[in-house]
mmCIF file of C-alpha atoms in Angstrom:
data_model
loop_
_atom_site.group_PDB
_atom_site.id
_atom_site.type_symbol
_atom_site.label_atom_id
_atom_site.label_comp_id
_atom_site.label_asym_id
_atom_site.label_seq_id
_atom_site.Cartn_x
_atom_site.Cartn_y
_atom_site.Cartn_z
ATOM 1 C CA GLU R 1 0.000 0.000 0.000
ATOM 2 C CA ASP R 2 1.296 3.437 -0.957
ATOM 3 C CA GLN R 3 1.961 5.493 2.145
ATOM 4 C CA VAL R 4 3.674 8.695 3.242
ATOM 5 C CA THR R 5 4.632 9.495 6.850
ATOM 6 C CA GLN R 6 5.984 12.836 8.006
ATOM 7 C CA SER R 7 7.775 13.557 11.259
ATOM 8 C CA PRO R 8 7.696 15.312 13.562
ATOM 9 C CA GLU R 9 4.055 16.432 13.560
ATOM 10 C CA ALA R 10 5.101 19.779 15.017
ATOM 11 C CA LEU R 11 8.434 21.526 15.462
ATOM 12 C CA ARG R 12 9.252 24.675 17.402
ATOM 13 C CA LEU R 13 12.545 26.403 16.651
ATOM 14 C CA GLN R 14 14.229 29.578 17.711
ATOM 15 C CA GLU R 15 15.154 31.946 14.925
ATOM 16 C CA GLY R 16 18.506 30.809 13.540
ATOM 17 C CA GLU R 17 18.215 27.252 14.923
ATOM 18 C CA SER R 18 18.652 24.840 11.999
ATOM 19 C CA SER R 19 16.760 21.542 11.801
ATOM 20 C CA SER R 20 15.337 18.897 9.438
ATOM 21 C CA LEU R 21 11.882 17.577 8.605
ATOM 22 C CA ASN R 22 11.469 13.954 7.559
ATOM 23 C CA CYS R 23 9.224 12.325 4.948
ATOM 24 C CA SER R 24 9.355 8.539 4.694
ATOM 25 C CA TYR R 25 7.438 6.740 1.967
ATOM 26 C CA THR R 26 6.468 3.378 0.557
ATOM 27 C CA VAL R 27 5.199 3.528 -2.987
ATOM 28 C CA SER R 28 5.277 1.167 -5.925
ATOM 29 C CA GLY R 29 7.194 2.855 -8.684
ATOM 30 C CA LEU R 30 8.042 6.338 -7.399
ATOM 31 C CA ARG R 31 7.678 8.932 -10.146
ATOM 32 C CA GLY R 32 8.519 11.966 -8.044
ATOM 33 C CA LEU R 33 8.535 13.384 -4.532
ATOM 34 C CA PHE R 34 7.152 16.870 -3.952
ATOM 35 C CA TRP R 35 7.468 19.346 -1.092
ATOM 36 C CA TYR R 36 4.823 22.015 -0.498
ATOM 37 C CA ARG R 37 4.401 24.831 1.996
ATOM 38 C CA GLN R 38 0.925 25.590 3.372
ATOM 39 C CA ASP R 39 0.048 28.741 5.295
ATOM 40 C CA PRO R 40 -3.076 28.804 7.511
ATOM 41 C CA GLY R 41 -6.275 29.153 5.509
ATOM 42 C CA LYS R 42 -4.501 28.793 2.158
ATOM 43 C CA GLY R 43 -3.777 26.117 -0.420
ATOM 44 C CA PRO R 44 -0.444 24.300 -0.628
ATOM 45 C CA GLU R 45 2.312 26.133 -2.496
ATOM 46 C CA PHE R 46 4.887 24.148 -4.472
ATOM 47 C CA LEU R 47 8.514 24.176 -3.270
ATOM 48 C CA PHE R 48 10.528 21.310 -4.803
ATOM 49 C CA THR R 49 10.369 18.166 -6.912
ATOM 50 C CA LEU R 50 12.878 15.333 -6.498
ATOM 51 C CA TYR R 51 12.968 12.437 -8.940
ATOM 52 C CA SER R 52 15.800 10.094 -7.980
ATOM 53 C CA ALA R 53 17.837 9.030 -4.959
ATOM 54 C CA GLY R 54 20.777 11.334 -4.328
ATOM 55 C CA GLU R 55 19.092 14.366 -5.845
ATOM 56 C CA GLU R 56 19.145 17.667 -3.928
ATOM 57 C CA LYS R 57 17.324 20.969 -4.499
ATOM 58 C CA GLU R 58 17.822 24.318 -2.720
ATOM 59 C CA LYS R 59 15.825 27.493 -2.368
ATOM 60 C CA GLU R 60 16.886 30.231 0.039
ATOM 61 C CA ARG R 61 17.061 28.623 3.511
ATOM 62 C CA LEU R 62 15.507 25.330 2.375
ATOM 63 C CA LYS R 63 17.229 22.257 0.978
ATOM 64 C CA ALA R 64 15.482 19.036 0.027
ATOM 65 C CA THR R 65 17.218 15.663 -0.332
ATOM 66 C CA LEU R 66 16.000 12.228 -1.425
ATOM 67 C CA THR R 67 16.994 8.635 -0.667
ATOM 68 C CA LYS R 68 15.273 5.417 -1.726
ATOM 69 C CA LYS R 69 13.048 5.435 1.363
ATOM 70 C CA GLU R 70 12.832 9.004 2.621
ATOM 71 C CA SER R 71 13.294 12.677 1.968
ATOM 72 C CA PHE R 72 14.517 15.436 4.236
ATOM 73 C CA LEU R 73 13.728 19.129 4.175
ATOM 74 C CA HIS R 74 16.611 20.926 5.840
ATOM 75 C CA ILE R 75 15.964 24.426 7.150
ATOM 76 C CA THR R 76 19.087 26.493 7.748
ATOM 77 C CA ALA R 77 18.948 29.516 10.074
ATOM 78 C CA PRO R 78 15.145 29.771 9.885
ATOM 79 C CA LYS R 79 13.256 33.053 10.247
ATOM 80 C CA PRO R 80 9.755 33.611 11.674
ATOM 81 C CA GLU R 81 8.382 33.921 8.128
ATOM 82 C CA ASP R 82 9.334 30.268 7.540
ATOM 83 C CA SER R 83 6.576 29.293 9.979
ATOM 84 C CA ALA R 84 4.058 27.141 8.076
ATOM 85 C CA THR R 85 3.001 23.545 7.573
ATOM 86 C CA TYR R 86 5.282 21.633 5.212
ATOM 87 C CA LEU R 87 3.700 18.836 3.190
ATOM 88 C CA CYS R 88 5.370 15.983 1.388
ATOM 89 C CA ALA R 89 3.717 14.099 -1.490
ATOM 90 C CA VAL R 90 4.735 11.168 -3.666
ATOM 91 C CA GLN R 91 3.598 10.514 -7.202
ATOM 92 C CA ALA R 92 2.946 6.855 -7.869
ATOM 93 C CA GLN R 93 2.999 4.658 -10.977
ATOM 94 C CA ASN R 94 -0.251 6.284 -12.102
ATOM 95 C CA PHE R 95 0.839 9.828 -12.948
ATOM 96 C CA ASN R 96 -2.402 11.233 -11.582
ATOM 97 C CA LYS R 97 -2.200 9.590 -8.163
ATOM 98 C CA PHE R 98 -0.465 11.668 -5.509
ATOM 99 C CA TYR R 99 -0.205 10.563 -1.863
ATOM 100 C CA PHE R 100 0.277 13.222 0.776
ATOM 101 C CA GLY R 101 1.691 13.052 4.284
ATOM 102 C CA SER R 102 -0.150 14.790 7.111
ATOM 103 C CA GLY R 103 2.497 17.504 7.314
ATOM 104 C CA THR R 104 4.923 19.049 9.804
ATOM 105 C CA LYS R 105 3.800 22.271 11.436
ATOM 106 C CA LEU R 106 6.844 24.490 11.880
ATOM 107 C CA ASN R 107 6.824 27.423 14.294
ATOM 108 C CA VAL R 108 9.888 29.689 14.331
ATOM 109 C CA LYS R 109 10.086 32.058 17.304
ATOM 110 C CA PRO R 110 11.967 35.377 17.038
ATOM 111 C CA ASN C 1 -2.976 34.977 -14.120
ATOM 112 C CA ALA C 2 -5.356 34.013 -11.333
ATOM 113 C CA GLY C 3 -4.059 30.396 -11.256
ATOM 114 C CA VAL C 4 -6.641 28.084 -9.663
ATOM 115 C CA THR C 5 -9.817 29.676 -8.305
ATOM 116 C CA GLN C 6 -12.522 28.071 -6.170
ATOM 117 C CA THR C 7 -15.999 29.126 -5.123
ATOM 118 C CA PRO C 8 -17.407 29.440 -2.560
ATOM 119 C CA LYS C 9 -14.773 30.070 0.128
ATOM 120 C CA PHE C 10 -17.065 28.981 2.960
ATOM 121 C CA GLN C 11 -20.311 27.007 3.079
ATOM 122 C CA VAL C 12 -22.555 25.615 5.793
ATOM 123 C CA LEU C 13 -25.021 22.879 4.832
ATOM 124 C CA LYS C 14 -27.577 20.850 6.690
ATOM 125 C CA THR C 15 -27.503 17.066 6.475
ATOM 126 C CA GLY C 16 -29.161 15.942 3.249
ATOM 127 C CA GLN C 17 -28.699 19.199 1.347
ATOM 128 C CA SER C 18 -26.823 19.258 -1.945
ATOM 129 C CA MET C 19 -24.259 21.658 -3.345
ATOM 130 C CA THR C 20 -21.650 22.054 -6.059
ATOM 131 C CA LEU C 21 -18.129 23.318 -5.509
ATOM 132 C CA GLN C 22 -16.676 25.133 -8.493
ATOM 133 C CA CYS C 23 -13.071 25.182 -9.673
ATOM 134 C CA ALA C 24 -11.424 26.919 -12.619
ATOM 135 C CA GLN C 25 -7.817 27.210 -13.798
ATOM 136 C CA ASP C 26 -6.275 29.562 -16.341
ATOM 137 C CA MET C 27 -2.943 27.754 -16.841
ATOM 138 C CA ASN C 28 -4.182 25.576 -19.735
ATOM 139 C CA HIS C 29 -3.482 22.433 -17.707
ATOM 140 C CA ASN C 30 -4.919 19.144 -18.882
ATOM 141 C CA SER C 31 -5.261 17.445 -15.479
ATOM 142 C CA MET C 32 -7.437 18.598 -12.584
ATOM 143 C CA TYR C 33 -8.041 17.166 -9.114
ATOM 144 C CA TRP C 34 -10.281 17.399 -6.063
ATOM 145 C CA TYR C 35 -8.866 16.742 -2.591
ATOM 146 C CA ARG C 36 -10.197 16.949 0.923
ATOM 147 C CA GLN C 37 -8.031 17.901 3.893
ATOM 148 C CA ASP C 38 -8.896 16.763 7.389
ATOM 149 C CA PRO C 39 -6.879 17.373 10.574
ATOM 150 C CA GLY C 40 -4.114 14.779 11.017
ATOM 151 C CA MET C 41 -4.940 12.992 7.746
ATOM 152 C CA GLY C 42 -3.291 15.035 5.039
ATOM 153 C CA LEU C 43 -4.768 15.625 1.615
ATOM 154 C CA ARG C 44 -6.786 12.747 0.181
ATOM 155 C CA LEU C 45 -7.725 12.477 -3.480
ATOM 156 C CA ILE C 46 -11.478 12.363 -4.161
ATOM 157 C CA TYR C 47 -11.607 12.413 -7.968
ATOM 158 C CA TYR C 48 -9.362 13.478 -10.787
ATOM 159 C CA SER C 49 -9.670 14.298 -14.463
ATOM 160 C CA ALA C 50 -6.605 13.390 -16.496
ATOM 161 C CA SER C 51 -7.908 15.308 -19.498
ATOM 162 C CA GLU C 52 -11.050 16.990 -20.763
ATOM 163 C CA GLY C 53 -13.837 14.448 -21.045
ATOM 164 C CA THR C 54 -12.415 11.921 -18.559
ATOM 165 C CA THR C 55 -12.847 11.482 -14.807
ATOM 166 C CA ASP C 56 -11.629 8.787 -12.392
ATOM 167 C CA LYS C 57 -12.036 7.893 -8.745
ATOM 168 C CA GLY C 58 -9.370 8.611 -6.187
ATOM 169 C CA GLU C 59 -9.001 7.297 -2.630
ATOM 170 C CA VAL C 60 -12.264 8.613 -1.151
ATOM 171 C CA PRO C 61 -14.922 9.035 -3.902
ATOM 172 C CA ASN C 62 -18.026 7.835 -2.012
ATOM 173 C CA GLY C 63 -20.695 10.517 -1.650
ATOM 174 C CA TYR C 64 -19.262 12.741 -4.395
ATOM 175 C CA ASN C 65 -19.689 13.257 -8.124
ATOM 176 C CA VAL C 66 -17.634 15.352 -10.508
ATOM 177 C CA SER C 67 -18.000 17.027 -13.883
ATOM 178 C CA ARG C 68 -15.211 18.192 -16.168
ATOM 179 C CA LEU C 69 -17.189 20.940 -17.865
ATOM 180 C CA ASN C 70 -14.373 21.986 -20.231
ATOM 181 C CA LYS C 71 -10.604 22.229 -20.082
ATOM 182 C CA ARG C 72 -10.742 25.081 -17.534
ATOM 183 C CA GLU C 73 -13.474 23.934 -15.153
ATOM 184 C CA PHE C 74 -13.915 20.943 -12.848
ATOM 185 C CA SER C 75 -16.808 20.819 -10.376
ATOM 186 C CA LEU C 76 -17.449 18.635 -7.331
ATOM 187 C CA ARG C 77 -21.014 17.812 -6.282
ATOM 188 C CA LEU C 78 -22.315 16.574 -2.967
ATOM 189 C CA GLU C 79 -25.766 15.111 -3.649
ATOM 190 C CA SER C 80 -26.792 14.513 -0.032
ATOM 191 C CA ALA C 81 -24.347 16.049 2.414
ATOM 192 C CA ALA C 82 -23.366 14.183 5.581
ATOM 193 C CA PRO C 83 -21.496 15.441 8.680
ATOM 194 C CA SER C 84 -18.568 13.188 7.674
ATOM 195 C CA GLN C 85 -18.094 15.457 4.642
ATOM 196 C CA THR C 86 -17.198 18.409 6.852
ATOM 197 C CA SER C 87 -13.734 19.282 5.580
ATOM 198 C CA VAL C 88 -11.637 21.714 3.590
ATOM 199 C CA TYR C 89 -11.787 20.983 -0.137
ATOM 200 C CA PHE C 90 -8.962 21.851 -2.507
ATOM 201 C CA CYS C 91 -8.896 21.843 -6.265
ATOM 202 C CA ALA C 92 -5.575 21.429 -8.079
ATOM 203 C CA SER C 93 -4.281 21.243 -11.630
ATOM 204 C CA ASN C 94 -1.117 20.246 -13.471
ATOM 205 C CA GLU C 95 0.246 19.045 -16.739
ATOM 206 C CA PRO C 96 0.253 15.233 -17.001
ATOM 207 C CA GLY C 97 3.570 13.573 -16.248
ATOM 208 C CA TRP C 98 6.243 14.413 -13.721
ATOM 209 C CA HIS C 99 4.793 17.781 -12.840
ATOM 210 C CA GLU C 100 3.880 19.568 -9.639
ATOM 211 C CA GLN C 101 0.304 20.483 -8.841
ATOM 212 C CA TYR C 102 -1.036 23.995 -8.366
ATOM 213 C CA PHE C 103 -3.697 24.411 -5.721
ATOM 214 C CA GLY C 104 -6.631 26.732 -5.235
ATOM 215 C CA PRO C 105 -7.351 28.567 -1.968
ATOM 216 C CA GLY C 106 -9.836 25.961 -0.731
ATOM 217 C CA THR C 107 -13.501 25.757 0.308
ATOM 218 C CA ARG C 108 -14.247 25.264 3.981
ATOM 219 C CA LEU C 109 -17.440 23.174 4.234
ATOM 220 C CA THR C 110 -19.368 22.452 7.412
ATOM 221 C CA VAL C 111 -22.268 19.979 7.424
ATOM 222 C CA THR C 112 -24.508 20.128 10.500
#
């Protein structure tokens, strides 16, 4: 069964305190792994796509990495504006089937 | 470009009432999706339309119907609403293949 698990459920950091969010998955025939950011009351906003183990993508303070079983979203020196829920999704054999994790709610205190 | 738009933003229904959620995209995408988001459960796929004229069931299709009206518009209908359908509904679109999805702002639905 295709499944995505994100940990931790919630994470509180001080401004400048780096950390990582985890997304572990089991899927038959991974097409791609996607990271999204979701602010309260809004729809998810695309951040990164990773396609194969060993791939890395960076954007400002965020860096996403992928292995055969999990992905990490590393946040370096976070700022309060990085506070949001971060969602991970995998795209399965069927291009139109995406499976989402329940997200990690990040709170960065000034 | 407006991206993906959804109406209404909020809705309260009584058990047994029906309603249609509307979604439109202006990115010329072929594929469109309906998801529901519940606390602690992540986004779950209700129905999708891989291209104009086609629709398919996702993980949780029971109690819902969809219509792909044209390439831009994809609607979700609740024929007889139940309290278990209280949720936030998101519409999304993308190009078929290895492509990210773009999401609308959501419709918050409460069924009493």
